[in-house]
Amino acid sequence: MTSAPPKTAFKAAHHLQIRRRRAAGPGEPGFTLVELVTTVAIAAILTTIAIPNFFDLVLANKLSAASNDLILAIGTARMEAIKRNTTISVCSDSSCAVKTATSTKIFDGIPGITDPVQIQSVKPLIYNGQGLGRASSGAAPYSGLVADIFTTRLSADNHRCIYMSTGSVVRSCTITGNCPSAEPTSCRD
């Protein structure tokens, strides 16, 4: 049976390995200055390319969120009108022309809409107890543009157009440029 070497032999071998690592020469593991600078340069180039695309993505998501909020409010108004069997209004601001004793306003603009996202051309809608929406100035079920949510900071797909057809079906459509008053055929797919 052999005996284990003394602990001092292990310590000496360990210190020798540490000295060898400190005095590492060519062929030893590690990064050279050229490799490090190249890696940092590639990371800087990729970051420069990615950041503007990221901001465009965030802005497009804000547009979609604002249009979804409006569609949700319109759907809530319709459901409340059916549930209560009464008239419910959806208005763009507190100056809505629909202020009657039988009308209940449940939506007063989209909270949190700030520059660069803007909303325009909001059509005041009135839902009856059957869930059919009409314009505040009309009697027939409404068909057409309800709202245009947009930004000028995107060059393409910068408008979210909210359309209603036959007083009940609400759709969102992404368009480059101003929203037409009638729903384009391309949005009906």
mmCIF file of the C-alpha atoms, coordinates in Angstrom:
data_MODEL
# 
_entry.id   MODEL 
# 
loop_
_atom_site.group_PDB 
_atom_site.id 
_atom_site.type_symbol 
_atom_site.label_atom_id 
_atom_site.label_alt_id 
_atom_site.label_comp_id 
_atom_site.label_asym_id 
_atom_site.label_entity_id 
_atom_site.label_seq_id 
_atom_site.pdbx_PDB_ins_code 
_atom_site.Cartn_x 
_atom_site.Cartn_y 
_atom_site.Cartn_z 
_atom_site.occupancy 
_atom_site.B_iso_or_equiv 
_atom_site.pdbx_formal_charge 
_atom_site.auth_seq_id 
_atom_site.auth_comp_id 
_atom_site.auth_asym_id 
_atom_site.auth_atom_id 
_atom_site.pdbx_PDB_model_num 
ATOM 1   C CA . MET A 1 1   ? 0.000   0.000  0.000   1.00 0.00 ? 1   MET A CA 1 
ATOM 2   C CA . THR A 1 2   ? 1.418   3.367  -1.000  1.00 0.00 ? 2   THR A CA 1 
ATOM 3   C CA . SER A 1 3   ? 1.046   6.392  1.139   1.00 0.00 ? 3   SER A CA 1 
ATOM 4   C CA . ALA A 1 4   ? -0.332  9.677  -0.131  1.00 0.00 ? 4   ALA A CA 1 
ATOM 5   C CA . PRO A 1 5   ? 2.225   12.359 -0.886  1.00 0.00 ? 5   PRO A CA 1 
ATOM 6   C CA . PRO A 1 6   ? 2.518   15.067 1.716   1.00 0.00 ? 6   PRO A CA 1 
ATOM 7   C CA . LYS A 1 7   ? 0.198   18.058 1.444   1.00 0.00 ? 7   LYS A CA 1 
ATOM 8   C CA . THR A 1 8   ? 3.105   20.370 0.845   1.00 0.00 ? 8   THR A CA 1 
ATOM 9   C CA . ALA A 1 9   ? 3.787   18.595 -2.474  1.00 0.00 ? 9   ALA A CA 1 
ATOM 10  C CA . PHE A 1 10  ? 0.237   19.373 -3.621  1.00 0.00 ? 10  PHE A CA 1 
ATOM 11  C CA . LYS A 1 11  ? 0.611   23.029 -2.617  1.00 0.00 ? 11  LYS A CA 1 
ATOM 12  C CA . ALA A 1 12  ? 3.883   23.310 -4.508  1.00 0.00 ? 12  ALA A CA 1 
ATOM 13  C CA . ALA A 1 13  ? 2.356   21.787 -7.652  1.00 0.00 ? 13  ALA A CA 1 
ATOM 14  C CA . HIS A 1 14  ? -0.635  24.110 -7.386  1.00 0.00 ? 14  HIS A CA 1 
ATOM 15  C CA . HIS A 1 15  ? 1.577   27.216 -7.072  1.00 0.00 ? 15  HIS A CA 1 
ATOM 16  C CA . LEU A 1 16  ? 3.581   26.055 -10.084 1.00 0.00 ? 16  LEU A CA 1 
ATOM 17  C CA . GLN A 1 17  ? 0.378   25.821 -12.185 1.00 0.00 ? 17  GLN A CA 1 
ATOM 18  C CA . ILE A 1 18  ? -0.667  29.324 -11.101 1.00 0.00 ? 18  ILE A CA 1 
ATOM 19  C CA . ARG A 1 19  ? 2.749   30.745 -12.095 1.00 0.00 ? 19  ARG A CA 1 
ATOM 20  C CA . ARG A 1 20  ? 2.489   29.047 -15.479 1.00 0.00 ? 20  ARG A CA 1 
ATOM 21  C CA . ARG A 1 21  ? -0.959  30.562 -16.078 1.00 0.00 ? 21  ARG A CA 1 
ATOM 22  C CA . ARG A 1 22  ? 0.267   34.056 -15.207 1.00 0.00 ? 22  ARG A CA 1 
ATOM 23  C CA . ALA A 1 23  ? 3.158   33.772 -17.587 1.00 0.00 ? 23  ALA A CA 1 
ATOM 24  C CA . ALA A 1 24  ? 1.002   32.542 -20.456 1.00 0.00 ? 24  ALA A CA 1 
ATOM 25  C CA . GLY A 1 25  ? 2.543   32.973 -23.821 1.00 0.00 ? 25  GLY A CA 1 
ATOM 26  C CA . PRO A 1 26  ? 1.416   32.362 -27.398 1.00 0.00 ? 26  PRO A CA 1 
ATOM 27  C CA . GLY A 1 27  ? -1.000  29.498 -27.853 1.00 0.00 ? 27  GLY A CA 1 
ATOM 28  C CA . GLU A 1 28  ? -2.532  29.915 -24.415 1.00 0.00 ? 28  GLU A CA 1 
ATOM 29  C CA . PRO A 1 29  ? -6.297  30.422 -24.012 1.00 0.00 ? 29  PRO A CA 1 
ATOM 30  C CA . GLY A 1 30  ? -7.668  33.993 -24.048 1.00 0.00 ? 30  GLY A CA 1 
ATOM 31  C CA . PHE A 1 31  ? -8.676  36.790 -26.414 1.00 0.00 ? 31  PHE A CA 1 
ATOM 32  C CA . THR A 1 32  ? -6.326  39.027 -28.323 1.00 0.00 ? 32  THR A CA 1 
ATOM 33  C CA . LEU A 1 33  ? -6.894  42.751 -28.611 1.00 0.00 ? 33  LEU A CA 1 
ATOM 34  C CA . VAL A 1 34  ? -7.771  42.382 -32.319 1.00 0.00 ? 34  VAL A CA 1 
ATOM 35  C CA . GLU A 1 35  ? -10.443 39.771 -31.551 1.00 0.00 ? 35  GLU A CA 1 
ATOM 36  C CA . LEU A 1 36  ? -11.925 41.951 -28.825 1.00 0.00 ? 36  LEU A CA 1 
ATOM 37  C CA . VAL A 1 37  ? -12.041 45.098 -31.010 1.00 0.00 ? 37  VAL A CA 1 
ATOM 38  C CA . THR A 1 38  ? -13.588 43.135 -33.903 1.00 0.00 ? 38  THR A CA 1 
ATOM 39  C CA . THR A 1 39  ? -16.308 41.738 -31.636 1.00 0.00 ? 39  THR A CA 1 
ATOM 40  C CA . VAL A 1 40  ? -17.142 45.176 -30.222 1.00 0.00 ? 40  VAL A CA 1 
ATOM 41  C CA . ALA A 1 41  ? -17.282 46.682 -33.741 1.00 0.00 ? 41  ALA A CA 1 
ATOM 42  C CA . ILE A 1 42  ? -19.677 43.981 -34.979 1.00 0.00 ? 42  ILE A CA 1 
ATOM 43  C CA . ALA A 1 43  ? -21.899 44.458 -31.905 1.00 0.00 ? 43  ALA A CA 1 
ATOM 44  C CA . ALA A 1 44  ? -21.976 48.243 -32.518 1.00 0.00 ? 44  ALA A CA 1 
ATOM 45  C CA . ILE A 1 45  ? -22.968 47.781 -36.177 1.00 0.00 ? 45  ILE A CA 1 
ATOM 46  C CA . LEU A 1 46  ? -25.759 45.339 -35.297 1.00 0.00 ? 46  LEU A CA 1 
ATOM 47  C CA . THR A 1 47  ? -27.061 47.668 -32.588 1.00 0.00 ? 47  THR A CA 1 
ATOM 48  C CA . THR A 1 48  ? -27.083 50.605 -35.008 1.00 0.00 ? 48  THR A CA 1 
ATOM 49  C CA . ILE A 1 49  ? -29.187 48.589 -37.435 1.00 0.00 ? 49  ILE A CA 1 
ATOM 50  C CA . ALA A 1 50  ? -31.572 47.128 -34.826 1.00 0.00 ? 50  ALA A CA 1 
ATOM 51  C CA . ILE A 1 51  ? -32.506 50.205 -32.745 1.00 0.00 ? 51  ILE A CA 1 
ATOM 52  C CA . PRO A 1 52  ? -34.443 52.145 -35.455 1.00 0.00 ? 52  PRO A CA 1 
ATOM 53  C CA . ASN A 1 53  ? -36.347 48.987 -36.419 1.00 0.00 ? 53  ASN A CA 1 
ATOM 54  C CA . PHE A 1 54  ? -37.188 48.416 -32.757 1.00 0.00 ? 54  PHE A CA 1 
ATOM 55  C CA . PHE A 1 55  ? -38.627 51.940 -32.410 1.00 0.00 ? 55  PHE A CA 1 
ATOM 56  C CA . ASP A 1 56  ? -40.752 51.410 -35.541 1.00 0.00 ? 56  ASP A CA 1 
ATOM 57  C CA . LEU A 1 57  ? -42.034 48.145 -34.087 1.00 0.00 ? 57  LEU A CA 1 
ATOM 58  C CA . VAL A 1 58  ? -42.959 49.840 -30.799 1.00 0.00 ? 58  VAL A CA 1 
ATOM 59  C CA . LEU A 1 59  ? -44.786 52.619 -32.658 1.00 0.00 ? 59  LEU A CA 1 
ATOM 60  C CA . ALA A 1 60  ? -46.694 50.131 -34.832 1.00 0.00 ? 60  ALA A CA 1 
ATOM 61  C CA . ASN A 1 61  ? -47.729 48.279 -31.661 1.00 0.00 ? 61  ASN A CA 1 
ATOM 62  C CA . LYS A 1 62  ? -48.989 51.545 -30.120 1.00 0.00 ? 62  LYS A CA 1 
ATOM 63  C CA . LEU A 1 63  ? -51.141 52.129 -33.216 1.00 0.00 ? 63  LEU A CA 1 
ATOM 64  C CA . SER A 1 64  ? -52.561 48.626 -33.006 1.00 0.00 ? 64  SER A CA 1 
ATOM 65  C CA . ALA A 1 65  ? -53.216 48.939 -29.261 1.00 0.00 ? 65  ALA A CA 1 
ATOM 66  C CA . ALA A 1 66  ? -55.071 52.241 -29.735 1.00 0.00 ? 66  ALA A CA 1 
ATOM 67  C CA . SER A 1 67  ? -57.231 50.791 -32.522 1.00 0.00 ? 67  SER A CA 1 
ATOM 68  C CA . ASN A 1 68  ? -57.955 47.692 -30.439 1.00 0.00 ? 68  ASN A CA 1 
ATOM 69  C CA . ASP A 1 69  ? -59.005 49.924 -27.511 1.00 0.00 ? 69  ASP A CA 1 
ATOM 70  C CA . LEU A 1 70  ? -61.476 51.760 -29.738 1.00 0.00 ? 70  LEU A CA 1 
ATOM 71  C CA . ILE A 1 71  ? -62.850 48.517 -31.190 1.00 0.00 ? 71  ILE A CA 1 
ATOM 72  C CA . LEU A 1 72  ? -63.260 47.185 -27.646 1.00 0.00 ? 72  LEU A CA 1 
ATOM 73  C CA . ALA A 1 73  ? -65.156 50.332 -26.608 1.00 0.00 ? 73  ALA A CA 1 
ATOM 74  C CA . ILE A 1 74  ? -67.445 50.040 -29.637 1.00 0.00 ? 74  ILE A CA 1 
ATOM 75  C CA . GLY A 1 75  ? -68.103 46.386 -28.850 1.00 0.00 ? 75  GLY A CA 1 
ATOM 76  C CA . THR A 1 76  ? -68.770 47.222 -25.190 1.00 0.00 ? 76  THR A CA 1 
ATOM 77  C CA . ALA A 1 77  ? -71.264 49.905 -26.209 1.00 0.00 ? 77  ALA A CA 1 
ATOM 78  C CA . ARG A 1 78  ? -73.076 47.431 -28.448 1.00 0.00 ? 78  ARG A CA 1 
ATOM 79  C CA . MET A 1 79  ? -73.248 44.777 -25.718 1.00 0.00 ? 79  MET A CA 1 
ATOM 80  C CA . GLU A 1 80  ? -74.447 47.314 -23.133 1.00 0.00 ? 80  GLU A CA 1 
ATOM 81  C CA . ALA A 1 81  ? -77.172 48.529 -25.493 1.00 0.00 ? 81  ALA A CA 1 
ATOM 82  C CA . ILE A 1 82  ? -78.397 44.980 -25.966 1.00 0.00 ? 82  ILE A CA 1 
ATOM 83  C CA . LYS A 1 83  ? -78.092 44.116 -22.270 1.00 0.00 ? 83  LYS A CA 1 
ATOM 84  C CA . ARG A 1 84  ? -79.923 47.237 -21.081 1.00 0.00 ? 84  ARG A CA 1 
ATOM 85  C CA . ASN A 1 85  ? -82.258 47.366 -24.083 1.00 0.00 ? 85  ASN A CA 1 
ATOM 86  C CA . THR A 1 86  ? -81.592 51.090 -24.351 1.00 0.00 ? 86  THR A CA 1 
ATOM 87  C CA . THR A 1 87  ? -79.576 53.599 -26.357 1.00 0.00 ? 87  THR A CA 1 
ATOM 88  C CA . ILE A 1 88  ? -75.798 53.717 -25.807 1.00 0.00 ? 88  ILE A CA 1 
ATOM 89  C CA . SER A 1 89  ? -73.436 56.263 -27.386 1.00 0.00 ? 89  SER A CA 1 
ATOM 90  C CA . VAL A 1 90  ? -69.791 56.066 -28.345 1.00 0.00 ? 90  VAL A CA 1 
ATOM 91  C CA . CYS A 1 91  ? -68.248 59.530 -28.675 1.00 0.00 ? 91  CYS A CA 1 
ATOM 92  C CA . SER A 1 92  ? -64.772 60.834 -29.352 1.00 0.00 ? 92  SER A CA 1 
ATOM 93  C CA . ASP A 1 93  ? -64.832 63.551 -26.692 1.00 0.00 ? 93  ASP A CA 1 
ATOM 94  C CA . SER A 1 94  ? -67.032 65.207 -24.075 1.00 0.00 ? 94  SER A CA 1 
ATOM 95  C CA . SER A 1 95  ? -68.652 67.454 -26.707 1.00 0.00 ? 95  SER A CA 1 
ATOM 96  C CA . CYS A 1 96  ? -70.577 64.527 -28.192 1.00 0.00 ? 96  CYS A CA 1 
ATOM 97  C CA . ALA A 1 97  ? -73.792 65.716 -29.797 1.00 0.00 ? 97  ALA A CA 1 
ATOM 98  C CA . VAL A 1 98  ? -75.730 62.792 -28.315 1.00 0.00 ? 98  VAL A CA 1 
ATOM 99  C CA . LYS A 1 99  ? -76.963 63.975 -24.903 1.00 0.00 ? 99  LYS A CA 1 
ATOM 100 C CA . THR A 1 100 ? -80.436 62.749 -24.208 1.00 0.00 ? 100 THR A CA 1 
ATOM 101 C CA . ALA A 1 101 ? -82.137 61.264 -21.170 1.00 0.00 ? 101 ALA A CA 1 
ATOM 102 C CA . THR A 1 102 ? -82.271 57.856 -22.844 1.00 0.00 ? 102 THR A CA 1 
ATOM 103 C CA . SER A 1 103 ? -78.643 57.859 -23.963 1.00 0.00 ? 103 SER A CA 1 
ATOM 104 C CA . THR A 1 104 ? -75.747 56.630 -21.827 1.00 0.00 ? 104 THR A CA 1 
ATOM 105 C CA . LYS A 1 105 ? -72.220 57.581 -22.808 1.00 0.00 ? 105 LYS A CA 1 
ATOM 106 C CA . ILE A 1 106 ? -69.700 54.868 -21.888 1.00 0.00 ? 106 ILE A CA 1 
ATOM 107 C CA . PHE A 1 107 ? -66.656 55.914 -23.882 1.00 0.00 ? 107 PHE A CA 1 
ATOM 108 C CA . ASP A 1 108 ? -65.001 59.310 -23.849 1.00 0.00 ? 108 ASP A CA 1 
ATOM 109 C CA . GLY A 1 109 ? -61.905 59.088 -26.019 1.00 0.00 ? 109 GLY A CA 1 
ATOM 110 C CA . ILE A 1 110 ? -58.953 56.716 -25.863 1.00 0.00 ? 110 ILE A CA 1 
ATOM 111 C CA . PRO A 1 111 ? -56.896 57.338 -22.729 1.00 0.00 ? 111 PRO A CA 1 
ATOM 112 C CA . GLY A 1 112 ? -53.149 57.472 -23.187 1.00 0.00 ? 112 GLY A CA 1 
ATOM 113 C CA . ILE A 1 113 ? -53.122 58.561 -26.839 1.00 0.00 ? 113 ILE A CA 1 
ATOM 114 C CA . THR A 1 114 ? -50.118 60.843 -27.053 1.00 0.00 ? 114 THR A CA 1 
ATOM 115 C CA . ASP A 1 115 ? -47.842 62.095 -29.749 1.00 0.00 ? 115 ASP A CA 1 
ATOM 116 C CA . PRO A 1 116 ? -46.718 60.490 -32.075 1.00 0.00 ? 116 PRO A CA 1 
ATOM 117 C CA . VAL A 1 117 ? -49.993 58.487 -32.185 1.00 0.00 ? 117 VAL A CA 1 
ATOM 118 C CA . GLN A 1 118 ? -52.999 60.618 -33.105 1.00 0.00 ? 118 GLN A CA 1 
ATOM 119 C CA . ILE A 1 119 ? -56.689 60.003 -33.614 1.00 0.00 ? 119 ILE A CA 1 
ATOM 120 C CA . GLN A 1 120 ? -58.960 61.889 -35.997 1.00 0.00 ? 120 GLN A CA 1 
ATOM 121 C CA . SER A 1 121 ? -62.245 61.565 -37.850 1.00 0.00 ? 121 SER A CA 1 
ATOM 122 C CA . VAL A 1 122 ? -64.075 59.812 -35.021 1.00 0.00 ? 122 VAL A CA 1 
ATOM 123 C CA . LYS A 1 123 ? -67.714 59.266 -35.891 1.00 0.00 ? 123 LYS A CA 1 
ATOM 124 C CA . PRO A 1 124 ? -70.137 59.488 -32.929 1.00 0.00 ? 124 PRO A CA 1 
ATOM 125 C CA . LEU A 1 125 ? -72.181 56.298 -32.863 1.00 0.00 ? 125 LEU A CA 1 
ATOM 126 C CA . ILE A 1 126 ? -75.474 55.435 -31.208 1.00 0.00 ? 126 ILE A CA 1 
ATOM 127 C CA . TYR A 1 127 ? -76.438 51.824 -30.526 1.00 0.00 ? 127 TYR A CA 1 
ATOM 128 C CA . ASN A 1 128 ? -80.064 50.854 -30.045 1.00 0.00 ? 128 ASN A CA 1 
ATOM 129 C CA . GLY A 1 129 ? -81.407 47.997 -27.918 1.00 0.00 ? 129 GLY A CA 1 
ATOM 130 C CA . GLN A 1 130 ? -81.063 45.567 -30.830 1.00 0.00 ? 130 GLN A CA 1 
ATOM 131 C CA . GLY A 1 131 ? -77.321 46.280 -31.058 1.00 0.00 ? 131 GLY A CA 1 
ATOM 132 C CA . LEU A 1 132 ? -77.387 48.171 -34.349 1.00 0.00 ? 132 LEU A CA 1 
ATOM 133 C CA . GLY A 1 133 ? -75.169 51.228 -34.559 1.00 0.00 ? 133 GLY A CA 1 
ATOM 134 C CA . ARG A 1 134 ? -76.024 54.375 -36.450 1.00 0.00 ? 134 ARG A CA 1 
ATOM 135 C CA . ALA A 1 135 ? -74.409 57.756 -36.880 1.00 0.00 ? 135 ALA A CA 1 
ATOM 136 C CA . SER A 1 136 ? -75.747 60.427 -34.548 1.00 0.00 ? 136 SER A CA 1 
ATOM 137 C CA . SER A 1 137 ? -77.124 62.268 -37.591 1.00 0.00 ? 137 SER A CA 1 
ATOM 138 C CA . GLY A 1 138 ? -78.771 59.253 -39.249 1.00 0.00 ? 138 GLY A CA 1 
ATOM 139 C CA . ALA A 1 139 ? -81.442 56.634 -38.720 1.00 0.00 ? 139 ALA A CA 1 
ATOM 140 C CA . ALA A 1 140 ? -80.111 53.724 -40.839 1.00 0.00 ? 140 ALA A CA 1 
ATOM 141 C CA . PRO A 1 141 ? -77.414 51.297 -39.648 1.00 0.00 ? 141 PRO A CA 1 
ATOM 142 C CA . TYR A 1 142 ? -74.028 52.941 -40.188 1.00 0.00 ? 142 TYR A CA 1 
ATOM 143 C CA . SER A 1 143 ? -71.483 51.764 -42.747 1.00 0.00 ? 143 SER A CA 1 
ATOM 144 C CA . GLY A 1 144 ? -68.197 53.571 -43.226 1.00 0.00 ? 144 GLY A CA 1 
ATOM 145 C CA . LEU A 1 145 ? -65.166 55.020 -41.478 1.00 0.00 ? 145 LEU A CA 1 
ATOM 146 C CA . VAL A 1 146 ? -65.491 55.278 -37.701 1.00 0.00 ? 146 VAL A CA 1 
ATOM 147 C CA . ALA A 1 147 ? -61.971 56.516 -36.843 1.00 0.00 ? 147 ALA A CA 1 
ATOM 148 C CA . ASP A 1 148 ? -58.512 57.098 -38.269 1.00 0.00 ? 148 ASP A CA 1 
ATOM 149 C CA . ILE A 1 149 ? -55.665 56.389 -35.824 1.00 0.00 ? 149 ILE A CA 1 
ATOM 150 C CA . PHE A 1 150 ? -52.300 57.340 -37.299 1.00 0.00 ? 150 PHE A CA 1 
ATOM 151 C CA . THR A 1 151 ? -48.731 58.522 -36.889 1.00 0.00 ? 151 THR A CA 1 
ATOM 152 C CA . THR A 1 152 ? -46.557 60.633 -39.150 1.00 0.00 ? 152 THR A CA 1 
ATOM 153 C CA . ARG A 1 153 ? -43.356 58.967 -37.919 1.00 0.00 ? 153 ARG A CA 1 
ATOM 154 C CA . LEU A 1 154 ? -43.845 55.809 -39.973 1.00 0.00 ? 154 LEU A CA 1 
ATOM 155 C CA . SER A 1 155 ? -43.536 55.948 -43.741 1.00 0.00 ? 155 SER A CA 1 
ATOM 156 C CA . ALA A 1 156 ? -45.606 52.814 -44.425 1.00 0.00 ? 156 ALA A CA 1 
ATOM 157 C CA . ASP A 1 157 ? -48.591 51.212 -42.697 1.00 0.00 ? 157 ASP A CA 1 
ATOM 158 C CA . ASN A 1 158 ? -49.023 54.410 -40.682 1.00 0.00 ? 158 ASN A CA 1 
ATOM 159 C CA . HIS A 1 159 ? -52.852 54.481 -40.425 1.00 0.00 ? 159 HIS A CA 1 
ATOM 160 C CA . ARG A 1 160 ? -55.212 52.144 -38.579 1.00 0.00 ? 160 ARG A CA 1 
ATOM 161 C CA . CYS A 1 161 ? -58.668 52.684 -40.050 1.00 0.00 ? 161 CYS A CA 1 
ATOM 162 C CA . ILE A 1 162 ? -61.665 51.511 -38.035 1.00 0.00 ? 162 ILE A CA 1 
ATOM 163 C CA . TYR A 1 163 ? -64.659 50.658 -40.231 1.00 0.00 ? 163 TYR A CA 1 
ATOM 164 C CA . MET A 1 164 ? -68.208 49.597 -39.405 1.00 0.00 ? 164 MET A CA 1 
ATOM 165 C CA . SER A 1 165 ? -70.518 47.830 -41.820 1.00 0.00 ? 165 SER A CA 1 
ATOM 166 C CA . THR A 1 166 ? -74.293 47.433 -41.477 1.00 0.00 ? 166 THR A CA 1 
ATOM 167 C CA . GLY A 1 167 ? -74.272 48.890 -37.989 1.00 0.00 ? 167 GLY A CA 1 
ATOM 168 C CA . SER A 1 168 ? -72.625 45.940 -36.280 1.00 0.00 ? 168 SER A CA 1 
ATOM 169 C CA . VAL A 1 169 ? -69.450 44.534 -37.864 1.00 0.00 ? 169 VAL A CA 1 
ATOM 170 C CA . VAL A 1 170 ? -66.340 46.510 -36.838 1.00 0.00 ? 170 VAL A CA 1 
ATOM 171 C CA . ARG A 1 171 ? -62.972 45.972 -38.542 1.00 0.00 ? 171 ARG A CA 1 
ATOM 172 C CA . SER A 1 172 ? -59.529 47.473 -38.330 1.00 0.00 ? 172 SER A CA 1 
ATOM 173 C CA . CYS A 1 173 ? -57.510 47.969 -41.487 1.00 0.00 ? 173 CYS A CA 1 
ATOM 174 C CA . THR A 1 174 ? -53.851 48.970 -41.855 1.00 0.00 ? 174 THR A CA 1 
ATOM 175 C CA . ILE A 1 175 ? -53.261 51.480 -44.642 1.00 0.00 ? 175 ILE A CA 1 
ATOM 176 C CA . THR A 1 176 ? -50.427 53.700 -45.838 1.00 0.00 ? 176 THR A CA 1 
ATOM 177 C CA . GLY A 1 177 ? -51.850 57.204 -46.200 1.00 0.00 ? 177 GLY A CA 1 
ATOM 178 C CA . ASN A 1 178 ? -55.226 58.651 -45.243 1.00 0.00 ? 178 ASN A CA 1 
ATOM 179 C CA . CYS A 1 179 ? -58.186 56.374 -44.593 1.00 0.00 ? 179 CYS A CA 1 
ATOM 180 C CA . PRO A 1 180 ? -60.873 56.477 -47.287 1.00 0.00 ? 180 PRO A CA 1 
ATOM 181 C CA . SER A 1 181 ? -64.422 57.068 -46.069 1.00 0.00 ? 181 SER A CA 1 
ATOM 182 C CA . ALA A 1 182 ? -65.636 53.743 -47.522 1.00 0.00 ? 182 ALA A CA 1 
ATOM 183 C CA . GLU A 1 183 ? -63.973 50.506 -46.467 1.00 0.00 ? 183 GLU A CA 1 
ATOM 184 C CA . PRO A 1 184 ? -61.558 49.309 -49.175 1.00 0.00 ? 184 PRO A CA 1 
ATOM 185 C CA . THR A 1 185 ? -62.161 45.832 -50.586 1.00 0.00 ? 185 THR A CA 1 
ATOM 186 C CA . SER A 1 186 ? -58.647 44.801 -49.501 1.00 0.00 ? 186 SER A CA 1 
ATOM 187 C CA . CYS A 1 187 ? -59.679 45.273 -45.856 1.00 0.00 ? 187 CYS A CA 1 
ATOM 188 C CA . ARG A 1 188 ? -62.566 42.830 -46.010 1.00 0.00 ? 188 ARG A CA 1 
ATOM 189 C CA . ASP A 1 189 ? -60.405 39.703 -46.212 1.00 0.00 ? 189 ASP A CA 1 
# 
